[in-house]
PDB file of C-alpha atoms in Angstrom:
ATOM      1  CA  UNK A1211     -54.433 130.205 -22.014  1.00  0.00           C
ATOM      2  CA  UNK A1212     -57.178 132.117 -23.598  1.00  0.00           C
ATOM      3  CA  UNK A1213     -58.430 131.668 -27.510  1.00  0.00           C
ATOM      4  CA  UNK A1214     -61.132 134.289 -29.130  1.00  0.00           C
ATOM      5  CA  UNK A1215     -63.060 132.985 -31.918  1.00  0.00           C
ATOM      6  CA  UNK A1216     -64.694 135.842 -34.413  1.00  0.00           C
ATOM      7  CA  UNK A1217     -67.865 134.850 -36.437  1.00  0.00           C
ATOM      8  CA  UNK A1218     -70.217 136.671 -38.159  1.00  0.00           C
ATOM      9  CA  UNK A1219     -68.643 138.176 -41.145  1.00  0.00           C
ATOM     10  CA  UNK A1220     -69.440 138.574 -44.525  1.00  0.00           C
ATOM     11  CA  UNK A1221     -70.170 140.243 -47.990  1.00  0.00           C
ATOM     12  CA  UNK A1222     -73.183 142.744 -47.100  1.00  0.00           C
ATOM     13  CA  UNK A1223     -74.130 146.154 -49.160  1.00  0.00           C
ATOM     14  CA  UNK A1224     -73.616 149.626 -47.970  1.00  0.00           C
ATOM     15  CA  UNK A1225     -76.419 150.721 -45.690  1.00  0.00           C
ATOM     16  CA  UNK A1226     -77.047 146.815 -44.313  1.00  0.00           C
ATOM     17  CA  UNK A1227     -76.102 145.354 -40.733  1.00  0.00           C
ATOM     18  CA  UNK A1228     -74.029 142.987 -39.181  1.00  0.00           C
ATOM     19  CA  UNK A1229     -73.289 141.890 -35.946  1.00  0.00           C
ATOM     20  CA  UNK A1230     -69.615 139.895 -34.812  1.00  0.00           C
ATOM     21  CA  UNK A1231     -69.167 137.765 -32.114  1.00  0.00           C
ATOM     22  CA  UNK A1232     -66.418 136.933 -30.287  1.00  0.00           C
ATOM     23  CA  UNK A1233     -66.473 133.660 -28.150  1.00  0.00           C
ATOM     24  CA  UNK A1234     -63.476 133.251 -25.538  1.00  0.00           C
ATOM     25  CA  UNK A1235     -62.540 130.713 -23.892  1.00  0.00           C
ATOM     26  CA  UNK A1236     -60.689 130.451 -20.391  1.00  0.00           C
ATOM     27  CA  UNK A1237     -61.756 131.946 -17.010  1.00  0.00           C
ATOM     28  CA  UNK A1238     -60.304 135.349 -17.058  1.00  0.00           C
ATOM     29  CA  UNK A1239     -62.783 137.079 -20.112  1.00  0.00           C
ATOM     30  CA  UNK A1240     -65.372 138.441 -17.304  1.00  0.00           C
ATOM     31  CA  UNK A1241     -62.651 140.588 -15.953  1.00  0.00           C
ATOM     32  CA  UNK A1242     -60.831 141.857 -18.729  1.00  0.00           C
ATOM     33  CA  UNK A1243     -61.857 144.566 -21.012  1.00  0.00           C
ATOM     34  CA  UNK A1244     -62.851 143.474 -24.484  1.00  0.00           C
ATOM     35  CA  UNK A1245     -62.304 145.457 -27.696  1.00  0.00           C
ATOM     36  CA  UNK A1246     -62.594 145.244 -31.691  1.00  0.00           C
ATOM     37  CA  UNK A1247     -59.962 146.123 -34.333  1.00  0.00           C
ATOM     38  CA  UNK A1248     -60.247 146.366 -38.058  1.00  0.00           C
ATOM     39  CA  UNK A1249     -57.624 145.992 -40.207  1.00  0.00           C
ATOM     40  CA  UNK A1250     -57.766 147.148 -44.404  1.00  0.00           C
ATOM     41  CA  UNK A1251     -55.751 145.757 -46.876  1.00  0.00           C
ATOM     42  CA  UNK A1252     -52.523 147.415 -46.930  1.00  0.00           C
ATOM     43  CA  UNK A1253     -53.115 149.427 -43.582  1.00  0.00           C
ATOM     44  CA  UNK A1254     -52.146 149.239 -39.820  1.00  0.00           C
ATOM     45  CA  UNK A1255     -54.689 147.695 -37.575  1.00  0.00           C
ATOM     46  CA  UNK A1256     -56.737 150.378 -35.620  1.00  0.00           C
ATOM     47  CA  UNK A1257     -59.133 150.401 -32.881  1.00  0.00           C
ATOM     48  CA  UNK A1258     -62.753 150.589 -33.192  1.00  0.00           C
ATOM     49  CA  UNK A1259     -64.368 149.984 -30.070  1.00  0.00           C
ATOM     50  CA  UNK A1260     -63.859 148.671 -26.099  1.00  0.00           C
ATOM     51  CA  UNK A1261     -66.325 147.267 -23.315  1.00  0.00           C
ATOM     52  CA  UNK A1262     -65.209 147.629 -20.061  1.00  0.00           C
ATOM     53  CA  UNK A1263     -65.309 144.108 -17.924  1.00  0.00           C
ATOM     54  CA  UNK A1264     -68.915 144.960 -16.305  1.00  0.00           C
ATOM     55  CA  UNK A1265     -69.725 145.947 -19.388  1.00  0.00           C
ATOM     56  CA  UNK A1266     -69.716 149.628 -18.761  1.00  0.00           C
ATOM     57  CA  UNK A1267     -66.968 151.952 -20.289  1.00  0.00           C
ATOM     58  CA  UNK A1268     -67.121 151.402 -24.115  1.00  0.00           C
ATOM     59  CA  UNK A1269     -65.546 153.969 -26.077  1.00  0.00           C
ATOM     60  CA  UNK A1270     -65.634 154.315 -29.716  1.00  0.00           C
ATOM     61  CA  UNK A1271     -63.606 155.133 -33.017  1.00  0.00           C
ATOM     62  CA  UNK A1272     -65.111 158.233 -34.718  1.00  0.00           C
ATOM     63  CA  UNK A1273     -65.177 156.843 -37.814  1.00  0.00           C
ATOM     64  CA  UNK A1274     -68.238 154.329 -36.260  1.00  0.00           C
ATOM     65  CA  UNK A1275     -69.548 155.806 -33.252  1.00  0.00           C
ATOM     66  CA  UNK A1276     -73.344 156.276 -33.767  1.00  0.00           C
ATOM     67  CA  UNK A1277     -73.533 153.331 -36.092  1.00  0.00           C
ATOM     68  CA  UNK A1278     -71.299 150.165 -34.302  1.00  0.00           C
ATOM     69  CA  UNK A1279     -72.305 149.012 -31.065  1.00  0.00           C
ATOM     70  CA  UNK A1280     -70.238 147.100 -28.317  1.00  0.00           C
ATOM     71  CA  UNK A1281     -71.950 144.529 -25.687  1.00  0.00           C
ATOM     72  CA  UNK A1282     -70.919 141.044 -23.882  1.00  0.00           C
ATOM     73  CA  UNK A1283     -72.745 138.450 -21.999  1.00  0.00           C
ATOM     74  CA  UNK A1284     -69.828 137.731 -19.372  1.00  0.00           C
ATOM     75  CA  UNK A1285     -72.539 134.441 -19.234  1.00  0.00           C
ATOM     76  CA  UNK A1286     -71.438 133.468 -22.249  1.00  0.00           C
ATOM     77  CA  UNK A1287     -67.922 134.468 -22.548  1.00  0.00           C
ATOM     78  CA  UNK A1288     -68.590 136.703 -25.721  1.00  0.00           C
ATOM     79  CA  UNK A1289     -68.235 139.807 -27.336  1.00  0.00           C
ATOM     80  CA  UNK A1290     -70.249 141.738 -29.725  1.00  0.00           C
ATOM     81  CA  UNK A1291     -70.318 144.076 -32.659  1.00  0.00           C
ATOM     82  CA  UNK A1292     -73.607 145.227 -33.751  1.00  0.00           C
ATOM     83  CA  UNK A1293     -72.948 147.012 -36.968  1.00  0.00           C
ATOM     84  CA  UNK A1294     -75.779 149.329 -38.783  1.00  0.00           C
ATOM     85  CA  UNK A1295     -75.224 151.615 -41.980  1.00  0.00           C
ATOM     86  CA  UNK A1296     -72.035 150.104 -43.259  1.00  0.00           C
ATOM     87  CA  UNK A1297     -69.951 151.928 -45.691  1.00  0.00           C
ATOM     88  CA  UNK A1298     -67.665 151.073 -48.129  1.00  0.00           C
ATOM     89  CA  UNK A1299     -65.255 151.828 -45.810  1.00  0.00           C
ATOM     90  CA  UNK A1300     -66.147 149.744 -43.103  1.00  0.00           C
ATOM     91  CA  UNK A1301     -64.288 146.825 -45.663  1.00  0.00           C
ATOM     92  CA  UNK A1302     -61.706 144.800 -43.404  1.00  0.00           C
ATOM     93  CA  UNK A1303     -60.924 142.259 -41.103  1.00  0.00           C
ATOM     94  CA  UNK A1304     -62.404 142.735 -37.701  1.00  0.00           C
ATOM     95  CA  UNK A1305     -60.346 141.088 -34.952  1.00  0.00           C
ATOM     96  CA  UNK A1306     -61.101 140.978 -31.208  1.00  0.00           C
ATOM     97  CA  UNK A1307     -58.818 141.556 -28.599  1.00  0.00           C
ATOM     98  CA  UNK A1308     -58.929 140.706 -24.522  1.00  0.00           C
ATOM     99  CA  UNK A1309     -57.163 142.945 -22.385  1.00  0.00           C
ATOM    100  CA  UNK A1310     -54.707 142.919 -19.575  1.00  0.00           C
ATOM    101  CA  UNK A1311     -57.174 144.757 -17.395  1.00  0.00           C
ATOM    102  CA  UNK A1312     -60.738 145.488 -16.243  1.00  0.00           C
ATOM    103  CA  UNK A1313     -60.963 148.960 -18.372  1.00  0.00           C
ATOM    104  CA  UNK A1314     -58.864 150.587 -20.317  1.00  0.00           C
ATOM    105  CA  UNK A1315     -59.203 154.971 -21.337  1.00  0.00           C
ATOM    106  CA  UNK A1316     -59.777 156.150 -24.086  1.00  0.00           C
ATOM    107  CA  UNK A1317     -55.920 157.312 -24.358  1.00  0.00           C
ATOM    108  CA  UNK A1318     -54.824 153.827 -24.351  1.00  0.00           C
ATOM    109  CA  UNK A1319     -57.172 151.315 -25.830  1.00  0.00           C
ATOM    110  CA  UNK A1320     -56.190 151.991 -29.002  1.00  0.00           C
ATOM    111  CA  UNK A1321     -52.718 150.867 -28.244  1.00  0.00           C
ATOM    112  CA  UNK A1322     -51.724 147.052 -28.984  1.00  0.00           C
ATOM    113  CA  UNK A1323     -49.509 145.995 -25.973  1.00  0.00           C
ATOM    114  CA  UNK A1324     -52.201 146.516 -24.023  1.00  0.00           C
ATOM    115  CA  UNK A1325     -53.963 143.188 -25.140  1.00  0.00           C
ATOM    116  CA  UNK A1326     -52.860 139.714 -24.140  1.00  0.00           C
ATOM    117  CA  UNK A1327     -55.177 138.206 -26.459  1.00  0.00           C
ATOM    118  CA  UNK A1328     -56.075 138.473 -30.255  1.00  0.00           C
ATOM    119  CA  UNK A1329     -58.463 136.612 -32.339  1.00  0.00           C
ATOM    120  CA  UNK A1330     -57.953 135.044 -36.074  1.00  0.00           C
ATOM    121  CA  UNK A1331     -60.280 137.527 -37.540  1.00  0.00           C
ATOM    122  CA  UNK A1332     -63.368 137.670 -39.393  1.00  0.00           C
ATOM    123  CA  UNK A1333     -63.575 139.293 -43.032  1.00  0.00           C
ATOM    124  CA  UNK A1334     -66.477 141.940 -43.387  1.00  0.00           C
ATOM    125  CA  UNK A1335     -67.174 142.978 -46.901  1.00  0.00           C
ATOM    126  CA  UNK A1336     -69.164 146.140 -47.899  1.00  0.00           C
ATOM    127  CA  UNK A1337     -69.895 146.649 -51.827  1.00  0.00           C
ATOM    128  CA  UNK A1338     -71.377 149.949 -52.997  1.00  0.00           C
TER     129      UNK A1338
END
């Protein structure tokens, strides 16, 4: 059984930074890919980024690439989300996600039953 634990959420203003974690437990994270969702009030959940299980093949939304960034420390048994220039937008709860295998394409990371694993969430909150 694996659990994923999000932290590092919060009210910010546009333009600041966060950064999520996402602390797993059991012994299969360091060969899994890893990934972060984001879900709005009143809206389907939807993908926003992936790291591979070396750490290699991340792949990103369009709506963040050039501002979120995905890492892990396999060491550690986490995930991260380094977020810069949040928007408005950006508003939602970020979930983490482990899944069934070492990488997952672009074409499919996005989809859900490709995940074993999903976190609680953590709220991010971005005023204007």
């Amino acid at each position: 059984q694996v659990r994923l634990v999000e932290s590092g959420g919060g009210l910010v203003q546009a333009g600041d930074s966060l950064r999520l974690s996402c602390a797993a437990s059991g012994r299969t994270f360091s060969n899994r890919a890893m990934a972060w969702f984001r879900q709005a009030p009143g809206k389907q959940r939807d993908f926003v980024a992936i790291i591979g299980a070396s750490g290699d093949g991340t792949y990103y939304a369009d709506s963040v690439r050039g501002r979120f960034t995905i890492s892990r420390d396999n060491a550690k048994n986490t995930t991260y989300l380094q977020m810069n220039s949040l928007k408005p937008e950006d508003t939602a709860i970020y979930f983490c996600a482990l899944a069934a295998r070492a990488q997952l394409g672009p074409a499919i990371a996005g989809l859900y039953r490709w995940y074993n694993y999903w976190g609680q969430g953590t709220q991010v909150t971005v005023s204007s």
